[in-house]
Coordinates of C-alpha atoms in Angstrom, one line a residue:
Chain A
M109 CA 0.0 19.3 -16.8
I110 CA -2.6 16.8 -15.8
A111 CA -5.1 15.9 -18.5
I112 CA -8.0 13.6 -17.8
S113 CA -10.5 12.9 -20.5
G114 CA -13.6 10.8 -20.4
L115 CA -12.6 8.9 -17.3
V116 CA -15.1 6.2 -16.2
K117 CA -14.9 3.8 -13.4
R118 CA -17.6 1.3 -12.4
Y119 CA -17.8 -1.0 -9.5
R120 CA -20.4 -3.5 -10.6
D121 CA -23.6 -1.4 -11.0
V122 CA -22.2 1.7 -9.4
V123 CA -20.6 4.3 -11.6
A124 CA -18.1 5.9 -9.2
V125 CA -16.6 8.1 -11.9
D126 CA -18.7 9.1 -14.8
G127 CA -17.0 10.7 -17.7
V128 CA -14.7 13.0 -15.9
T129 CA -12.8 15.4 -18.1
L130 CA -10.4 17.8 -16.4
E131 CA -7.3 19.7 -17.3
V132 CA -4.9 21.2 -14.7
P133 CA -2.3 23.4 -16.5
T134 CA 1.3 23.4 -15.4
G135 CA 1.9 25.6 -12.4
S136 CA -1.7 25.6 -11.4
V137 CA -3.4 24.5 -8.2
C138 CA -6.7 22.8 -8.8
G139 CA -9.0 22.1 -5.9
L140 CA -11.3 19.1 -6.4
L141 CA -14.4 19.5 -4.3
G142 CA -17.4 17.2 -3.7
R143 CA -19.4 15.6 -1.1
N144 CA -18.4 12.3 0.4
G145 CA -18.9 9.6 -2.2
A146 CA -18.8 12.1 -5.1
G147 CA -15.9 10.2 -6.7
K148 CA -12.9 12.3 -5.8
T149 CA -10.8 9.5 -4.2
T150 CA -11.7 7.0 -7.0
T151 CA -10.7 9.7 -9.5
F152 CA -7.3 9.9 -7.8
K153 CA -7.0 6.1 -7.7
C154 CA -7.6 6.0 -11.5
L155 CA -5.1 8.8 -12.0
L156 CA -2.4 6.9 -10.1
G157 CA -3.1 3.5 -11.6
F158 CA -4.4 2.1 -8.3
A159 CA -7.7 1.3 -10.1
K160 CA -8.1 0.5 -13.8
P161 CA -10.6 2.9 -15.4
D162 CA -13.3 1.3 -17.6
A163 CA -12.9 4.2 -20.1
G164 CA -11.0 7.4 -20.5
E165 CA -7.4 8.5 -20.5
V166 CA -5.0 10.2 -18.1
R167 CA -1.9 12.0 -19.2
F168 CA 0.8 13.7 -17.2
N169 CA 2.8 16.3 -19.1
G170 CA 1.5 14.7 -22.3
A171 CA 2.5 11.1 -21.5
P172 CA 0.4 8.3 -20.1
L173 CA 1.0 7.0 -16.6
A174 CA 4.1 4.8 -16.4
P175 CA 6.4 3.8 -13.6
E176 CA 8.8 6.6 -14.6
T177 CA 6.0 9.1 -14.1
F178 CA 6.4 8.6 -10.3
A179 CA 9.9 10.0 -10.4
K180 CA 8.2 13.4 -10.8
L181 CA 4.9 12.7 -9.0
G182 CA 4.1 13.0 -5.3
Y183 CA 1.0 11.7 -3.7
V184 CA -0.5 12.2 -0.3
P185 CA -3.3 9.8 0.4
E186 CA -6.5 10.6 2.4
R187 CA -5.3 8.5 5.3
P188 CA -1.6 8.4 6.0
A189 CA 0.0 5.2 4.6
L190 CA 3.0 4.6 6.7
Y191 CA 5.0 1.7 8.0
L192 CA 4.1 2.1 11.7
W193 CA 7.0 0.0 12.8
L194 CA 9.6 2.1 11.0
T195 CA 10.9 5.5 12.2
V196 CA 10.4 8.8 10.6
Q197 CA 14.1 8.7 9.4
Q198 CA 13.6 5.3 7.9
H199 CA 10.6 6.6 5.9
L200 CA 13.0 9.2 4.4
E201 CA 15.5 6.4 3.8
I202 CA 12.8 4.6 1.7
A203 CA 12.3 7.8 -0.3
R204 CA 16.1 8.3 -0.7
R205 CA 16.6 4.7 -2.0
S206 CA 13.6 4.6 -4.3
Q207 CA 13.4 8.2 -5.7
P208 CA 16.3 9.5 -7.8
A209 CA 15.2 13.1 -7.3
Y210 CA 15.1 12.8 -3.5
D211 CA 16.4 16.0 -1.9
D212 CA 17.8 15.2 1.6
A213 CA 18.4 18.8 2.6
F214 CA 14.8 19.8 1.7
A215 CA 13.4 16.7 3.5
R216 CA 15.4 17.7 6.7
E217 CA 14.1 21.3 6.3
L218 CA 10.5 20.0 6.1
L219 CA 11.2 17.7 9.1
A220 CA 12.2 20.8 11.1
T221 CA 9.3 22.8 9.8
F222 CA 6.8 20.2 11.0
R223 CA 8.9 19.5 14.2
L224 CA 9.1 15.8 13.6
D225 CA 11.6 13.7 15.6
G226 CA 13.4 11.5 13.1
R227 CA 13.9 8.7 15.6
K228 CA 10.2 8.4 16.5
K229 CA 8.4 5.4 15.0
A230 CA 5.5 6.3 12.7
G231 CA 3.1 4.3 14.9
R232 CA 3.8 6.7 17.8
L233 CA 3.1 9.8 15.9
S234 CA -0.2 11.7 16.2
K235 CA -2.6 11.7 13.3
G236 CA -1.5 15.2 12.3
Q237 CA 2.2 14.2 12.5
Q238 CA 1.5 11.2 10.4
T239 CA -0.1 13.4 7.8
A240 CA 2.9 15.7 8.0
L241 CA 5.3 12.7 7.4
S242 CA 3.2 11.7 4.4
L243 CA 3.6 15.2 3.1
I244 CA 7.3 15.3 3.7
V245 CA 7.8 12.0 1.9
A246 CA 5.7 13.3 -1.1
L247 CA 7.4 16.7 -1.2
S248 CA 11.0 15.5 -0.6
T249 CA 11.5 14.8 -4.3
R250 CA 10.3 18.3 -5.3
P251 CA 7.8 16.7 -7.7
S252 CA 6.5 18.5 -10.7
V253 CA 3.0 16.9 -10.2
L254 CA 1.4 16.7 -6.8
I255 CA -1.8 14.8 -6.1
L256 CA -3.1 15.4 -2.6
D257 CA -6.2 13.8 -1.1
E258 CA -7.1 15.9 2.0
P259 CA -3.5 17.0 2.6
A260 CA -4.1 19.0 5.7
S261 CA -6.5 16.7 7.6
G262 CA -5.5 16.3 11.2
L263 CA -3.1 19.2 11.2
D264 CA -3.6 22.1 13.5
P265 CA -4.4 25.5 11.9
V266 CA -0.8 26.7 12.0
M267 CA 0.4 23.6 10.2
Q268 CA -2.5 23.7 7.8
R269 CA -1.3 27.2 6.9
V270 CA 2.3 25.9 6.5
V271 CA 1.0 23.1 4.2
L272 CA -0.9 25.5 2.0
D273 CA 2.1 27.8 1.8
L274 CA 4.3 24.8 0.7
L275 CA 1.8 24.0 -2.0
I276 CA 1.6 27.6 -3.2
D277 CA 5.4 27.7 -3.3
A278 CA 5.5 24.4 -5.2
A279 CA 3.0 25.8 -7.8
T280 CA 5.0 29.0 -8.0
S281 CA 8.0 26.8 -8.9
G282 CA 6.1 25.2 -11.7
A283 CA 4.5 22.2 -10.0
T284 CA 1.0 21.1 -11.1
I285 CA -1.2 20.4 -8.1
L286 CA -4.5 18.6 -7.8
L287 CA -5.9 18.5 -4.3
S288 CA -9.1 17.6 -2.7
S289 CA -10.3 18.9 0.6
H290 CA -13.5 19.2 2.6
Q291 CA -12.2 22.5 3.9
I292 CA -13.3 25.0 1.3
G293 CA -11.2 27.7 3.0
Q294 CA -8.1 25.8 2.2
I295 CA -9.0 25.4 -1.5
D296 CA -10.0 29.1 -1.6
R297 CA -6.6 30.1 -0.3
A298 CA -4.4 27.7 -2.3
A299 CA -6.2 27.0 -5.6
D300 CA -6.5 29.1 -8.7
R301 CA -8.8 26.6 -10.3
V302 CA -11.6 24.5 -9.0
A303 CA -13.6 21.5 -10.1
I304 CA -16.7 20.3 -8.3
M305 CA -17.9 16.7 -8.5
R306 CA -21.3 15.4 -7.9
D307 CA -22.3 11.7 -8.4
G308 CA -19.1 10.9 -10.2
K309 CA -19.4 13.8 -12.7
I310 CA -17.6 17.2 -12.8
V311 CA -20.4 19.7 -12.6
I312 CA -18.4 22.9 -12.4
A313 CA -14.8 23.4 -13.5
G314 CA -12.7 26.4 -14.3
E315 CA -10.6 29.2 -13.0
L316 CA -11.8 30.4 -9.6
D317 CA -11.9 34.1 -10.5
D318 CA -13.9 33.3 -13.6
L319 CA -16.3 31.2 -11.7
R320 CA -16.7 33.8 -9.0
E321 CA -17.3 36.5 -11.7
A322 CA -19.8 34.3 -13.5
S323 CA -21.7 33.6 -10.4
R324 CA -22.0 37.1 -9.0
V325 CA -25.5 38.0 -7.8
V326 CA -27.3 41.3 -8.4
E327 CA -29.8 42.3 -5.8
A328 CA -32.3 45.0 -6.4
T329 CA -35.0 46.5 -4.1
F330 CA -38.1 48.1 -5.6
I331 CA -40.6 50.4 -3.8
G332 CA -44.2 49.2 -4.0
S333 CA -44.0 46.3 -6.4
V334 CA -41.5 44.6 -8.7
P335 CA -42.0 45.9 -12.3
D336 CA -41.9 43.7 -15.4
L337 CA -38.2 42.6 -15.7
G338 CA -38.3 42.7 -19.5
G339 CA -37.5 39.1 -20.1
L340 CA -34.6 38.9 -17.7
E341 CA -36.2 35.7 -16.2
R342 CA -35.4 33.9 -19.5
E343 CA -31.8 34.9 -19.5
M344 CA -30.9 34.0 -15.9
R345 CA -32.2 32.6 -12.6
I346 CA -34.3 35.1 -10.8
E347 CA -35.4 34.9 -7.1
Q348 CA -38.0 37.2 -5.8
I349 CA -38.7 37.8 -2.1
G350 CA -41.3 40.5 -1.6
T351 CA -40.1 43.6 -3.4
S352 CA -36.5 42.4 -3.6
V353 CA -35.1 40.6 -6.7
R354 CA -31.9 38.5 -6.9
A355 CA -30.5 37.8 -10.3
H356 CA -27.8 35.2 -10.9
A357 CA -26.0 37.4 -13.4
N358 CA -24.0 34.7 -15.3
G359 CA -21.0 37.0 -15.6
K360 CA -23.1 40.1 -16.6
A361 CA -23.4 41.6 -13.2
D362 CA -22.7 45.2 -14.3
A363 CA -25.1 45.1 -17.2
V364 CA -27.8 43.5 -15.0
A365 CA -27.3 46.2 -12.3
A366 CA -27.7 48.9 -15.0
R367 CA -30.9 47.3 -16.2
F368 CA -32.3 47.2 -12.6
G369 CA -31.4 50.8 -12.3
A370 CA -33.2 51.7 -15.5
L371 CA -36.3 49.8 -14.1
G372 CA -36.4 52.2 -11.2
A373 CA -34.9 50.1 -8.5
A374 CA -34.5 52.0 -5.2
G375 CA -31.3 50.1 -4.4
V376 CA -29.0 47.8 -6.4
R377 CA -26.1 45.7 -4.9
V378 CA -23.7 43.4 -6.7
L379 CA -22.9 40.5 -4.3
D380 CA -19.7 38.5 -4.6
T381 CA -20.2 34.7 -4.4
S382 CA -18.0 32.7 -2.1
L383 CA -16.5 29.4 -3.1
E384 CA -18.8 27.8 -0.5
D385 CA -21.8 29.3 -2.2
L386 CA -20.6 28.0 -5.5
F387 CA -20.0 24.6 -4.0
L388 CA -23.4 24.4 -2.2
D389 CA -25.1 25.6 -5.4
A390 CA -23.3 23.0 -7.5
V391 CA -24.0 20.0 -5.2
D392 CA -27.6 21.4 -4.9
D393 CA -27.8 20.7 -1.3
G394 CA -27.0 22.6 1.9
G395 CA -26.0 19.5 3.8
T396 CA -22.6 18.6 5.3
L397 CA -19.7 18.5 2.9
Chain B
M164 CA 11.6 0.1 -2.1
H165 CA 13.0 -3.3 -1.1
Y166 CA 14.6 -1.5 1.9
V167 CA 11.3 -2.1 3.7
E168 CA 11.5 -5.8 3.1
L169 CA 15.1 -5.9 4.1
M170 CA 14.0 -4.3 7.4
R171 CA 11.2 -6.8 7.8
A172 CA 13.7 -9.7 7.1
R173 CA 16.1 -8.3 9.6
R174 CA 13.4 -8.1 12.2
V175 CA 12.3 -11.7 11.5
L176 CA 15.9 -13.0 11.5
I177 CA 16.7 -11.1 14.8
G178 CA 13.7 -12.7 16.4
Y179 CA 14.5 -16.1 15.1
G180 CA 18.2 -15.7 16.0
I181 CA 17.3 -14.8 19.5
A182 CA 15.2 -18.0 19.7
L183 CA 18.2 -20.1 18.5
L184 CA 20.6 -18.4 20.9
A185 CA 18.1 -19.1 23.7
I186 CA 18.2 -22.8 22.7
I187 CA 22.0 -22.7 22.8
A188 CA 22.1 -20.9 26.1
V189 CA 19.6 -23.3 27.8
T190 CA 21.7 -26.2 26.5
A191 CA 24.9 -24.7 27.8
L192 CA 23.3 -24.0 31.2
T193 CA 22.0 -27.5 31.4
V194 CA 25.4 -28.9 30.7
L195 CA 27.1 -26.5 33.2
A196 CA 24.5 -27.3 35.8
G197 CA 26.2 -30.7 36.4
P198 CA 26.9 -34.1 35.0
G199 CA 24.3 -36.6 34.4
H200 CA 21.9 -34.5 32.4
V201 CA 23.2 -35.6 29.0
H202 CA 24.8 -39.0 28.6
T203 CA 27.5 -38.9 26.0
D204 CA 29.6 -41.9 27.0
F205 CA 28.5 -44.9 25.1
K206 CA 29.9 -48.4 25.4
R207 CA 31.8 -49.7 22.4
G208 CA 29.3 -50.8 19.7
S209 CA 26.4 -48.9 21.1
A210 CA 27.6 -45.4 20.1
P211 CA 24.9 -43.6 18.1
I212 CA 25.3 -42.4 14.6
I213 CA 23.9 -39.0 14.0
L214 CA 23.4 -38.6 10.2
S215 CA 23.7 -35.1 8.9
S216 CA 20.7 -35.8 6.6
N217 CA 18.6 -36.4 9.7
L218 CA 19.8 -33.2 11.3
I219 CA 19.2 -31.2 8.1
A220 CA 15.7 -32.7 7.7
G221 CA 14.9 -31.4 11.2
C222 CA 16.4 -28.0 10.6
I223 CA 14.0 -27.5 7.6
F224 CA 11.2 -26.8 10.1
G225 CA 13.2 -23.7 11.0
A226 CA 13.1 -22.6 7.4
L227 CA 9.3 -23.4 7.2
I228 CA 8.6 -21.3 10.3
V229 CA 10.6 -18.3 8.8
A230 CA 8.9 -18.9 5.4
T231 CA 5.5 -18.5 7.0
L232 CA 6.7 -15.3 8.8
M233 CA 7.9 -13.8 5.6
I234 CA 4.9 -14.7 3.4
S235 CA 2.9 -11.7 4.7
G236 CA 5.4 -9.1 3.2
L237 CA 3.7 -8.2 0.0
S238 CA 0.2 -8.7 1.4
A239 CA 1.0 -6.4 4.3
E240 CA 1.7 -3.6 1.8
A241 CA -2.0 -3.2 1.3
T242 CA -2.0 -0.5 3.9
T243 CA 1.0 1.2 2.3
T244 CA 0.0 1.0 -1.3
P245 CA 0.3 4.8 -1.7
I246 CA 4.0 4.5 -0.9
I247 CA 4.9 1.3 -2.6
W248 CA 3.0 1.9 -5.9
T249 CA 4.1 5.5 -6.3
R250 CA 7.8 4.6 -6.9
P251 CA 9.4 4.9 -10.3
T252 CA 9.8 1.1 -10.5
P253 CA 7.5 -1.4 -12.2
R254 CA 5.3 -3.2 -9.7
D255 CA 6.4 -6.7 -10.7
T256 CA 10.1 -5.6 -10.2
I257 CA 9.2 -4.5 -6.7
A258 CA 7.4 -7.8 -6.0
W259 CA 10.4 -9.9 -7.3
R260 CA 12.8 -7.9 -5.1
Y261 CA 10.5 -8.8 -2.1
V262 CA 10.5 -12.5 -3.1
A263 CA 14.3 -12.6 -3.5
I264 CA 14.8 -11.1 -0.1
D265 CA 12.2 -13.5 1.4
L266 CA 13.8 -16.6 -0.2
A267 CA 17.3 -15.4 0.9
T268 CA 15.9 -15.0 4.5
I269 CA 14.5 -18.5 4.5
V270 CA 17.9 -19.9 3.4
L271 CA 19.7 -17.9 6.0
A272 CA 17.3 -19.1 8.7
F273 CA 17.9 -22.7 7.5
L274 CA 21.6 -22.3 7.7
A275 CA 21.4 -20.6 11.1
T276 CA 19.3 -23.6 12.3
V277 CA 21.9 -26.1 11.1
A278 CA 24.6 -24.1 12.8
C279 CA 22.6 -24.0 16.0
V280 CA 22.0 -27.8 16.0
Y281 CA 25.7 -28.4 15.5
V282 CA 26.6 -26.0 18.3
V283 CA 24.1 -27.8 20.6
L284 CA 25.6 -31.1 19.7
A285 CA 29.1 -29.8 20.4
I286 CA 28.0 -28.4 23.8
V287 CA 26.4 -31.7 24.9
G288 CA 29.4 -33.7 23.5
L289 CA 27.6 -35.6 20.8
I290 CA 29.2 -33.9 17.8
K291 CA 31.8 -36.7 17.6
Y292 CA 29.0 -39.1 16.6
A293 CA 27.8 -36.8 13.8
V294 CA 28.5 -38.4 10.4
Y295 CA 28.2 -36.7 7.0
D296 CA 25.6 -38.4 4.8
P297 CA 25.7 -37.9 1.0
R298 CA 21.9 -37.5 1.0
S299 CA 22.2 -34.3 3.0
M300 CA 22.4 -32.1 -0.1
S301 CA 19.4 -33.6 -1.8
I302 CA 17.4 -33.4 1.5
A303 CA 18.4 -29.8 1.9
L304 CA 17.2 -29.1 -1.6
L305 CA 14.0 -30.8 -0.9
G306 CA 13.5 -29.0 2.4
L307 CA 14.2 -25.6 0.9
G308 CA 11.9 -26.6 -2.1
T309 CA 9.2 -27.4 0.5
A310 CA 9.7 -24.0 2.1
A311 CA 9.6 -22.3 -1.4
M312 CA 6.4 -24.2 -2.3
W313 CA 4.8 -23.3 1.0
Y314 CA 5.8 -19.6 0.5
G315 CA 4.6 -19.6 -3.1
L316 CA 1.2 -21.2 -2.5
V317 CA 0.3 -19.1 0.4
S318 CA 1.6 -15.9 -1.3
A319 CA -0.5 -16.7 -4.3
A320 CA -3.6 -17.2 -2.1
A321 CA -2.9 -13.9 -0.3
A322 CA -2.1 -11.9 -3.4
R323 CA -5.6 -10.8 -4.0
L324 CA -6.5 -10.7 -0.3
P325 CA -4.6 -7.6 0.8
G326 CA -3.6 -7.6 4.5
R327 CA -4.6 -11.2 5.0
G328 CA -1.2 -12.7 4.4
S329 CA -0.4 -13.3 8.1
M330 CA -3.7 -15.0 8.7
L331 CA -3.4 -17.2 5.7
A332 CA 0.2 -18.1 6.7
G333 CA -1.0 -19.2 10.1
L334 CA -3.9 -21.1 8.7
S335 CA -1.6 -22.9 6.2
W336 CA 0.0 -24.9 9.0
V337 CA -3.4 -26.2 10.0
V338 CA -4.5 -26.9 6.4
F339 CA -1.3 -28.6 5.3
L340 CA -1.1 -30.7 8.5
A341 CA -4.8 -31.6 8.2
I342 CA -4.6 -32.6 4.6
G343 CA -1.7 -34.9 5.4
G344 CA -3.6 -36.5 8.3
L345 CA -6.8 -36.9 6.2
T346 CA -5.0 -39.1 3.6
A347 CA -5.0 -41.8 6.2
A348 CA -8.7 -41.3 7.2
P349 CA -11.2 -44.0 6.1
F350 CA -13.1 -41.9 3.6
P351 CA -15.2 -43.2 0.7
A352 CA -13.1 -43.7 -2.5
L353 CA -14.2 -40.5 -4.1
V354 CA -13.4 -38.3 -1.1
H355 CA -10.1 -40.2 -0.6
G356 CA -9.2 -39.5 -4.1
L357 CA -9.9 -35.8 -3.7
V358 CA -7.8 -35.6 -0.5
D359 CA -5.0 -37.5 -2.2
A360 CA -5.2 -35.1 -5.1
L361 CA -5.1 -32.1 -2.7
N362 CA -2.1 -33.7 -1.0
Y363 CA -0.1 -33.1 -4.2
L364 CA -0.3 -29.4 -3.3
N365 CA 0.7 -30.0 0.3
P366 CA 4.4 -29.1 0.8
L367 CA 4.6 -31.4 3.9
A368 CA 3.5 -34.4 1.8
Y369 CA 6.8 -34.1 -0.2
F370 CA 8.8 -34.0 3.0
S371 CA 7.3 -37.0 4.7
G372 CA 9.0 -40.3 5.0
I373 CA 12.4 -39.1 3.7
N374 CA 14.3 -40.6 6.6
T375 CA 13.1 -44.1 6.4
S376 CA 15.9 -46.5 5.8
N377 CA 14.2 -48.4 2.9
A378 CA 14.8 -46.2 -0.1
D379 CA 13.3 -42.7 -0.1
S380 CA 9.8 -43.4 -1.0
L381 CA 7.8 -46.3 0.4
S382 CA 6.4 -44.7 3.5
A383 CA 6.1 -41.3 1.9
M384 CA 2.7 -39.7 1.1
V385 CA 4.1 -38.8 -2.3
S386 CA 5.8 -41.9 -3.6
L387 CA 8.9 -40.5 -5.4
N388 CA 12.6 -40.3 -4.6
V389 CA 14.0 -37.3 -2.9
V390 CA 15.5 -35.7 -6.0
A391 CA 12.2 -36.0 -7.9
R392 CA 10.3 -34.6 -4.9
A393 CA 12.7 -31.8 -4.6
S394 CA 12.3 -30.9 -8.3
I395 CA 8.5 -31.0 -8.0
T396 CA 8.5 -28.7 -4.9
W397 CA 10.7 -26.2 -6.6
V398 CA 8.6 -26.2 -9.8
I399 CA 5.3 -25.8 -7.9
G400 CA 6.9 -23.2 -5.7
L401 CA 8.3 -21.1 -8.5
V402 CA 5.0 -21.4 -10.5
A403 CA 3.1 -20.3 -7.5
I404 CA 5.5 -17.4 -6.8
F405 CA 5.2 -16.3 -10.5
A406 CA 1.4 -16.4 -10.0
S407 CA 1.6 -14.4 -6.8
V408 CA 3.8 -11.7 -8.3
R409 CA 1.5 -11.4 -11.3
L410 CA -1.7 -11.3 -9.1
W411 CA -0.2 -8.8 -6.7
S412 CA 1.1 -6.4 -9.3
T413 CA -2.1 -6.4 -11.3
R414 CA -4.6 -6.0 -8.4
E415 CA -6.5 -2.9 -7.8
A416 CA -6.0 -0.9 -4.6

């Protein structure tokens, strides 16, 4: 389990992380979303002890971060951090010598999965292959906690799928995973929980299914004119376009649909919300991710 | 984790070893090319005396070169922080392992240089004139202390400048040589005093004038005997290394 409470990180006048509180239960995959500069990478840095938080606390399986934590923690950074003058095999040797839980057979299996040549120097690998090597090093110890910052960036779609399957397998085996990605489809596929950051704060967090359920929209079409909605406007956000009304149902989609029916709507539809809709709504901007 | 530094040390030593072997090869080829290139037959009474202390003093520059090549080790880890800081080992332990490997590499380079010099003397036929000098050990200690001081000072300067270790190591030659030279410049008293004070942090200052025949001190920039100078270089070196380890292991990435 990863538990973050009240995390604050300031760089001079800039508050990069502003009171982040987040819990990722054991065996869960949590996707951390946010626009560039939202504070995701700084949050990861604070989690891993690369940056000292100004306030707040981080706990892994109930214990604060200590060197021993890294025996069970794997990390894949946003940009591959490799020794460009060392070979792929030598990177595995680093992991073998420094990680007690290193699993050589699994590492070789991953090497074959990603089709990496062990004799090749890291500097001669493509960006995608470097990302793959970072993943292999992180996964080679079968960690119980995985923190991944854009784990599939630079990988082709087939390899992206492989990575997501690996993460799902790890979570199924009990690993706790926190990953960020700009590719919402990846989060949608792999994560069962999501947290969305904006300006250093978590603005939405929870189980993906609950969030989807809570954000379902009910659309009703009336003939002639829209009748008095009986105070529905005070309970939820209502958008009206001509004789059509969209109600953000806050988890009460079925009840709202029934009310529209009772008001004489000619047609009522309950629309599922995609993670992308949720995200765009949360960051309050339809710009690039 | 120190595997990386072992690989880095191996790379530096291989490069340095190749340079030493090239010197030996060139010397051997010169001798084989024909007589007259190196005169080793001296008349009675004019035979040279080659003191081991002089040879060792010269060999220290090999150690200094390797010291400046090894300094960048921890600083270069700026780009690989996600690997080096996510190991189940305290950061200062990682740093001390690096330092131990670096210092061992410097000593190995020094010994290799000494061996190379003696091989060259043997090839040119001058080894019969080499004489052991009891000061050799203290000069070796001073030389290695100079290398340790150099390594420590530049490492401390680079500890909070991730990725800049190589640049600072290169610059250190210019700075240390310049400070030594400036002590002789006709500055006003205040500036001169400042340069003299800075010179106490100049490893080369402790190594100057050690081979003068009149005691160990008179022409030296730092007027102390060799043993005292060796002690100071080691103390400054170790303090600087402690500082660099502390600064490196507590920095933010």
